[in-house]
Amino acid sequence: MADTISTKQIIKPENLVHKKSAVMTDTTMHYCPGCGHGTTHQILAEVIEELGIQENTIGITPVGCSVFMYNYLNIDMQEAAHGRAPALATAIKRLMPDKYVFTYQGDGDLAAIGTAETIHSCNRGENILIIFINNGIYGMTGGQMAPTTIVGMKSSTTPYGRDVSLMGNPLKMTDIVATLPGTYYVTRQSVHKPGNVRKMKKAIHKAFEYQKKKKGTCFIEVVSNCPSGWRMTPVESNKWMEENMLPFYPLGDFKVPEE
Amino acid sequence: MAKIKGAIVIDKEKCKGCGLCITACPTEVIALSPEVNSKGYNYATAVNMDVCTGCTNCSLVCPDGVITVYRTKI
Ligand SMILES: Cc1ncc(C[n+]2csc(CCOP(=O)(O)OP(=O)(O)O)c2C)c(N)n1
Ligand code: SF4
Ligand code: SF4
Ligand code: SF4
């Protein structure tokens, strides 16, 4: 080795800069290789650890690929019926207002079967955080079209691509909830690149801080991938997402509180 | 002038060989091993640790929390 220090000398506790959060359990996640669900779990766990709120956070899991999320984060979690996570979060937060309460939902869960719960919780301004993983597809059930599937996008039920004249237009939930008076902070993020992961982390930090101040609903969309459903390698799926999803679902803040 | 040196530790049994860390690394430290782990994945391995700066890009994008990053000034 050319340098004066060996790898062994660098790998010491005092030089540690990043490792898997202690809020994550040791259970191997069932997600496909490269799936953004895993990355988002890691970031969320990291923020919960940094804020020191592990004992005071309650998560609501959806139906979809992330249904077993409660096995992966070592916090209190409650499974909801398909799409009903915001309703359950509403009840839990109202009964335990000092807890940090979030939902974690896919686009099939949040934007199809759970559209009513999503919109009404946001409109009521429930003091919860909604994390919305938008991979443009129903991942768990075999890659069917979701309301979020972009025009031309292939899925198992749109093998020739989504055709607006037959299937209607894709639904932009984040744009919609940003118009509601009950939402306080609404943003669209991604976790496919290191810079995006850093921004996503800041967004979750902010959302929990606003929840502490009882500001209303915070809503974070994560434009994500589904390598298996999209029939791509993980690296290809992130590239496809960047080139095709992000122009339709541009990243950034939709509603920023006046500080 | 102080120089930054980094090093990574990969928990190869937890790796799913997705390759996202390889794309994220600015200095091409990581590659997939021709060998597979017990789950059958070609796991990530550091092939050029000398150029690691400890930037944490690889560990930030890893969905499975496989990579631990260390950094020091020399
Ligand atoms: C009441 C009900 N309807 C339908 C289903 C079937 N189902 C399970 S998961 C799912 C969609 C999941 O898609 P999404 O929310 O986008 O999550 P992903 O799997 O992509 O993460 C559907 C329709 C169900 N389990 N229960
Ligand atoms: S099917 Fe898609 S969303 Fe589900 S774990 Fe696999 S890659 Fe992730
Ligand atoms: S810490 Fe940075 S330089 Fe080192 S392997 Fe990871 S991405 Fe590459
Ligand atoms: S990102 Fe993680 S799981 Fe994927 S190849 Fe790298 S170390 Fe393995």
Coordinates of C-alpha atoms and ligand atoms in Angstrom, one line a residue:
Chain A
M1 CA 0.0 0.0 0.0
A2 CA 1.4 3.4 -1.0
D3 CA 0.0 5.3 1.9
T4 CA 1.3 5.3 5.4
I5 CA -1.9 3.9 6.9
S6 CA -3.4 0.5 6.4
T7 CA -7.1 -0.4 6.1
K8 CA -6.8 -2.1 9.4
Q9 CA -5.7 1.1 11.0
I10 CA -8.6 3.0 9.6
I11 CA -11.3 0.5 10.7
K12 CA -11.6 1.6 14.3
P13 CA -14.6 2.7 16.3
E14 CA -13.3 6.3 16.6
N15 CA -13.2 6.6 12.7
L16 CA -16.7 5.3 12.2
V17 CA -18.7 7.6 9.9
H18 CA -21.7 5.6 8.8
K19 CA -23.3 2.3 9.7
K20 CA -26.7 0.6 9.7
S21 CA -29.0 2.3 12.3
A22 CA -29.4 0.6 15.6
V23 CA -33.2 1.1 15.1
M24 CA -33.1 -1.5 12.4
T25 CA -33.5 -5.1 13.5
D26 CA -31.1 -7.8 12.4
T27 CA -33.8 -9.5 10.3
T28 CA -32.9 -9.7 6.6
M29 CA -35.5 -7.7 4.7
H30 CA -37.5 -9.6 2.1
Y31 CA -37.3 -6.9 -0.5
C32 CA -35.9 -7.6 -3.9
P33 CA -32.3 -6.5 -4.5
G34 CA -32.0 -2.7 -5.0
C35 CA -35.6 -1.9 -3.9
G36 CA -36.1 1.6 -2.6
H37 CA -38.3 0.4 0.2
G38 CA -35.1 -0.9 1.9
T39 CA -33.3 2.4 1.5
T40 CA -36.2 4.4 2.8
H41 CA -36.5 2.1 5.9
Q42 CA -32.8 2.7 6.6
I43 CA -33.1 6.5 6.4
L44 CA -36.2 6.6 8.5
A45 CA -34.6 4.4 11.2
E46 CA -31.5 6.7 11.1
V47 CA -33.7 9.8 11.7
I48 CA -35.6 8.1 14.6
E49 CA -32.2 7.1 16.1
E50 CA -30.8 10.6 15.7
L51 CA -33.9 12.3 17.2
G52 CA -33.8 9.7 20.1
I53 CA -37.5 9.0 19.6
Q54 CA -37.4 5.2 19.2
E55 CA -39.6 4.6 22.3
N56 CA -42.0 7.3 21.3
T57 CA -42.7 6.6 17.7
I58 CA -45.5 4.5 16.3
G59 CA -45.6 3.5 12.6
I60 CA -48.5 2.2 10.6
T61 CA -47.7 -0.3 7.9
P62 CA -49.7 -0.8 4.7
V63 CA -50.7 -3.7 2.5
G64 CA -48.2 -4.0 -0.2
C65 CA -44.5 -5.1 -0.4
S66 CA -43.8 -3.1 2.8
V67 CA -46.4 -5.1 4.8
F68 CA -43.7 -6.7 6.9
M69 CA -42.0 -3.4 7.8
Y70 CA -42.8 -4.0 11.5
N71 CA -40.2 -6.8 11.4
Y72 CA -37.5 -4.4 10.2
L73 CA -37.8 -1.3 12.4
N74 CA -37.5 -1.9 16.1
I75 CA -40.3 0.5 17.1
D76 CA -44.0 0.1 17.9
M77 CA -45.9 -0.6 14.7
Q78 CA -49.5 -1.4 13.8
E79 CA -50.6 -3.1 10.6
A80 CA -53.6 -1.4 8.8
A81 CA -56.1 -2.8 6.4
H82 CA -55.3 -2.0 2.8
G83 CA -55.3 1.8 2.4
R84 CA -56.6 2.6 5.9
A85 CA -53.2 3.5 7.5
P86 CA -54.1 7.3 7.8
A87 CA -57.3 6.4 9.5
L88 CA -55.5 4.2 12.0
A89 CA -52.8 6.9 12.4
T90 CA -55.5 9.4 13.2
A91 CA -56.9 7.3 16.0
I92 CA -53.5 6.5 17.5
K93 CA -52.3 10.1 17.3
R94 CA -55.5 11.4 18.9
L95 CA -55.3 8.9 21.7
M96 CA -51.6 9.3 22.2
P97 CA -50.9 12.9 21.1
D98 CA -47.3 12.9 22.5
K99 CA -46.2 10.0 20.3
Y100 CA -44.7 10.5 16.9
V101 CA -47.0 8.8 14.5
F102 CA -46.3 8.0 10.8
T103 CA -47.8 5.9 8.0
Y104 CA -45.7 4.2 5.4
Q105 CA -47.7 3.4 2.2
G106 CA -47.2 2.4 -1.4
D107 CA -49.0 4.0 -4.3
G108 CA -51.6 1.2 -4.6
D109 CA -52.3 1.5 -0.9
L110 CA -52.3 5.3 -0.7
A111 CA -53.5 6.4 -4.1
A112 CA -56.0 3.7 -5.1
I113 CA -57.8 1.8 -2.3
G114 CA -56.8 4.4 0.3
T115 CA -57.5 7.6 -1.6
A116 CA -60.4 8.7 0.7
E117 CA -58.4 8.1 3.9
T118 CA -55.4 10.0 2.5
I119 CA -57.3 13.0 1.4
H120 CA -59.5 13.3 4.4
S121 CA -56.7 12.9 6.9
C122 CA -54.7 15.5 5.1
N123 CA -57.7 17.8 4.8
R124 CA -58.5 17.4 8.6
G125 CA -54.8 18.3 9.2
E126 CA -54.2 15.3 11.4
N127 CA -50.9 15.7 13.1
I128 CA -49.2 12.8 11.5
L129 CA -46.5 12.1 8.9
I130 CA -47.4 10.2 5.8
I131 CA -44.6 8.6 3.8
F132 CA -45.7 7.6 0.3
I133 CA -43.6 5.3 -1.8
N134 CA -44.5 5.8 -5.4
N135 CA -43.0 3.1 -7.6
G136 CA -45.8 3.6 -10.2
I137 CA -47.0 0.0 -9.9
Y138 CA -48.6 -2.6 -7.6
G139 CA -45.3 -4.3 -6.7
M140 CA -46.5 -7.0 -4.3
T141 CA -49.3 -8.5 -6.5
G142 CA -47.3 -8.8 -9.7
G143 CA -46.7 -5.4 -11.2
Q144 CA -50.2 -4.3 -12.2
M145 CA -51.0 -0.7 -13.2
A146 CA -51.5 1.7 -10.3
P147 CA -53.2 5.1 -10.4
T148 CA -49.7 6.5 -10.5
T149 CA -48.4 4.5 -13.5
I150 CA -47.1 7.1 -15.9
V151 CA -48.4 7.5 -19.5
G152 CA -46.8 4.9 -21.7
M153 CA -45.4 2.9 -18.8
K154 CA -45.6 -0.9 -19.2
S155 CA -47.1 -3.0 -16.4
S156 CA -48.5 -6.5 -16.3
T157 CA -52.0 -5.0 -17.0
T158 CA -50.7 -2.4 -19.5
P159 CA -48.4 -4.5 -21.6
Y160 CA -48.4 -1.9 -24.4
G161 CA -48.0 1.0 -22.0
R162 CA -50.6 3.1 -20.2
D163 CA -53.0 4.5 -22.8
V164 CA -54.8 7.6 -21.4
S165 CA -57.8 7.1 -23.7
L166 CA -58.4 3.7 -22.2
M167 CA -57.0 3.9 -18.7
G168 CA -57.2 7.6 -17.8
N169 CA -54.6 9.9 -16.5
P170 CA -52.0 9.2 -13.8
L171 CA -52.8 10.7 -10.4
K172 CA -50.5 13.1 -8.7
M173 CA -51.4 12.7 -5.0
T174 CA -48.7 15.0 -3.7
D175 CA -49.9 17.9 -5.9
I176 CA -53.4 17.3 -4.6
V177 CA -52.7 17.1 -0.9
A178 CA -50.6 20.2 -1.1
T179 CA -53.7 22.2 -2.0
L180 CA -55.5 21.1 1.2
P181 CA -55.6 23.4 4.1
G182 CA -54.7 20.7 6.6
T183 CA -51.2 19.9 5.2
Y184 CA -48.3 21.8 6.6
Y185 CA -45.3 20.4 4.8
V186 CA -45.5 18.6 1.5
T187 CA -42.5 17.4 -0.4
R188 CA -41.4 14.9 -3.1
Q189 CA -38.1 13.2 -2.7
S190 CA -36.2 10.1 -3.9
V191 CA -33.6 7.8 -2.5
H192 CA -31.8 6.6 -5.6
K193 CA -28.6 8.7 -5.2
P194 CA -26.5 9.7 -2.2
G195 CA -27.5 13.4 -2.5
N196 CA -31.2 12.4 -2.6
V197 CA -30.8 10.2 0.4
R198 CA -29.3 13.2 2.3
K199 CA -32.2 15.4 1.3
M200 CA -34.8 12.7 2.2
K201 CA -33.2 12.5 5.6
K202 CA -33.6 16.2 6.1
A203 CA -37.2 16.0 5.0
I204 CA -38.0 13.4 7.6
H205 CA -36.2 15.4 10.3
K206 CA -38.3 18.4 9.5
A207 CA -41.6 16.5 9.4
F208 CA -41.0 15.0 12.9
E209 CA -40.1 18.5 14.2
Y210 CA -43.3 19.9 12.8
Q211 CA -45.2 17.1 14.3
K212 CA -43.7 17.9 17.7
K213 CA -45.0 21.5 17.2
K214 CA -48.4 20.1 16.3
K215 CA -48.4 21.8 12.9
G216 CA -50.6 19.5 10.9
T217 CA -50.1 16.8 8.3
C218 CA -46.7 16.3 6.8
F219 CA -46.6 14.4 3.5
I220 CA -43.4 13.0 1.9
E221 CA -43.6 11.3 -1.4
V222 CA -40.6 9.1 -2.4
V223 CA -40.4 8.4 -6.1
S224 CA -39.0 4.9 -6.0
N225 CA -38.2 1.9 -8.1
C226 CA -39.6 -1.6 -8.5
P227 CA -36.8 -3.5 -10.3
S228 CA -38.8 -6.8 -10.3
G229 CA -42.1 -5.3 -11.4
W230 CA -40.4 -3.1 -14.0
R231 CA -38.4 -6.1 -15.2
M232 CA -35.1 -4.3 -14.9
T233 CA -31.8 -4.6 -13.0
P234 CA -31.7 -2.3 -9.9
V235 CA -29.2 0.0 -11.7
E236 CA -31.3 0.1 -14.8
S237 CA -34.5 0.8 -12.8
N238 CA -33.0 3.9 -11.1
K239 CA -31.9 5.2 -14.5
W240 CA -35.3 4.6 -16.0
M241 CA -36.9 6.3 -13.0
E242 CA -34.7 9.3 -13.4
E243 CA -35.4 9.6 -17.1
N244 CA -39.1 8.8 -17.2
M245 CA -40.7 9.2 -13.7
L246 CA -38.9 12.3 -12.5
P247 CA -40.0 14.5 -15.5
F248 CA -43.6 13.7 -14.6
Y249 CA -43.0 13.6 -10.8
P250 CA -40.4 16.4 -10.3
L251 CA -38.6 16.4 -7.0
G252 CA -38.9 19.3 -4.5
D253 CA -41.0 20.9 -1.9
F254 CA -44.7 21.6 -2.7
K255 CA -45.7 23.3 0.5
V256 CA -43.0 24.8 2.7
P257 CA -44.0 26.3 6.1
E258 CA -43.1 30.0 6.6
E259 CA -40.6 30.0 9.4
Chain B
M1 CA -1.5 18.9 4.2
A2 CA -3.9 16.4 5.9
K3 CA -5.2 13.7 3.6
I4 CA -8.6 11.9 4.0
K5 CA -8.5 8.1 3.9
G6 CA -11.5 5.9 4.1
A7 CA -12.3 2.2 4.4
I8 CA -15.4 0.2 4.2
V9 CA -16.6 -3.1 5.7
I10 CA -19.1 -5.2 3.7
D11 CA -21.3 -7.7 5.5
K12 CA -21.2 -10.1 2.5
E13 CA -23.9 -12.5 3.8
K14 CA -26.4 -9.6 4.0
C15 CA -25.5 -8.3 0.5
K16 CA -28.0 -8.9 -2.3
G17 CA -25.6 -7.9 -5.1
C18 CA -27.8 -5.1 -6.4
G19 CA -24.9 -3.0 -7.5
L20 CA -26.2 0.3 -6.4
C21 CA -23.2 1.0 -4.2
I22 CA -20.9 0.5 -7.2
T23 CA -22.8 3.1 -9.2
A24 CA -22.7 5.5 -6.2
C25 CA -19.0 5.2 -5.5
P26 CA -17.1 8.1 -7.1
T27 CA -13.7 6.4 -6.9
E28 CA -14.6 2.9 -8.1
V29 CA -13.7 1.1 -4.9
I30 CA -16.4 -1.6 -5.1
A31 CA -17.1 -4.4 -7.6
L32 CA -19.3 -7.5 -7.4
S33 CA -17.4 -10.7 -6.5
P34 CA -17.4 -13.6 -8.9
E35 CA -18.1 -15.7 -5.8
V36 CA -21.6 -15.9 -4.3
N37 CA -22.7 -15.8 -0.7
S38 CA -25.0 -18.4 0.9
K39 CA -28.1 -16.7 -0.5
G40 CA -26.6 -17.1 -4.0
Y41 CA -25.9 -13.4 -4.7
N42 CA -22.6 -12.1 -6.2
Y43 CA -21.8 -9.9 -3.2
A44 CA -20.1 -6.5 -3.3
T45 CA -16.5 -6.4 -2.4
A46 CA -13.8 -3.6 -2.1
V47 CA -11.4 -4.1 -4.9
N48 CA -9.6 -0.8 -4.6
M49 CA -9.7 0.3 -1.0
D50 CA -6.7 2.6 -1.5
V51 CA -8.8 5.2 -3.2
C52 CA -11.7 5.2 -0.7
T53 CA -12.3 8.6 0.8
G54 CA -14.9 7.5 3.3
C55 CA -17.6 9.7 1.6
T56 CA -20.4 7.3 2.7
N57 CA -22.1 7.4 -0.7
C58 CA -22.1 3.6 -1.0
S59 CA -23.6 3.0 2.5
L60 CA -26.3 5.7 2.0
V61 CA -27.7 4.1 -1.1
C62 CA -27.5 0.5 0.1
P63 CA -31.0 -0.7 0.7
D64 CA -29.9 -3.5 3.0
G65 CA -27.5 -1.6 5.4
V66 CA -24.7 -3.8 4.4
I67 CA -21.8 -1.3 4.3
T68 CA -20.1 0.3 7.3
V69 CA -17.8 3.3 6.5
Y70 CA -14.7 4.6 8.4
R71 CA -12.7 7.7 7.7
T72 CA -9.6 9.3 9.1
K73 CA -7.2 12.1 8.4
I74 CA -3.5 11.2 7.9
Ligands
LIG1 C1 -58.7 -5.2 0.3 C2 -57.6 -5.7 -0.6 N1 -57.6 -5.5 -1.9 C3 -56.6 -5.9 -2.7 C4 -55.6 -6.6 -2.1 C5 -54.4 -7.0 -3.0 N2 -53.2 -6.2 -2.9 C6 -52.2 -6.5 -2.1 S1 -51.0 -5.4 -2.2 C7 -51.8 -4.5 -3.4 C8 -51.1 -3.3 -4.0 C9 -49.8 -3.0 -3.5 O1 -49.2 -2.0 -4.2 P1 -48.5 -0.7 -3.6 O2 -49.3 -0.1 -2.5 O3 -48.1 0.2 -4.7 O4 -47.2 -1.3 -2.9 P2 -45.9 -2.0 -3.4 O5 -46.2 -3.4 -3.3 O6 -45.7 -1.5 -4.8 O7 -44.9 -1.5 -2.5 C10 -53.0 -5.1 -3.7 C11 -53.9 -4.5 -4.7 C12 -55.6 -6.8 -0.7 N3 -54.5 -7.4 -0.1 N4 -56.6 -6.4 0.0
SF4_2 S1 -41.7 -6.3 -6.0 FE1 -40.9 -4.2 -6.4 S2 -41.6 -2.9 -4.6 FE2 -41.8 -5.1 -4.1 S3 -39.8 -5.6 -3.0 FE3 -39.6 -6.2 -5.2 S4 -38.7 -4.4 -6.1 FE4 -39.5 -3.8 -4.2
SF4_3 S1 -17.1 5.5 1.2 FE1 -17.2 6.6 -0.8 S2 -15.2 6.3 -1.7 FE2 -15.4 4.7 -0.1 S3 -16.3 2.9 -1.1 FE3 -18.0 4.1 -0.3 S4 -18.6 5.4 -2.0 FE4 -16.6 4.7 -2.5
SF4_4 S1 -25.8 -1.7 -2.4 FE1 -25.7 -3.0 -0.6 S2 -26.9 -4.9 -1.2 FE2 -26.5 -3.7 -3.1 S3 -24.5 -4.6 -3.9 FE3 -24.0 -2.9 -2.6 S4 -23.6 -3.7 -0.6 FE4 -24.8 -5.2 -1.7

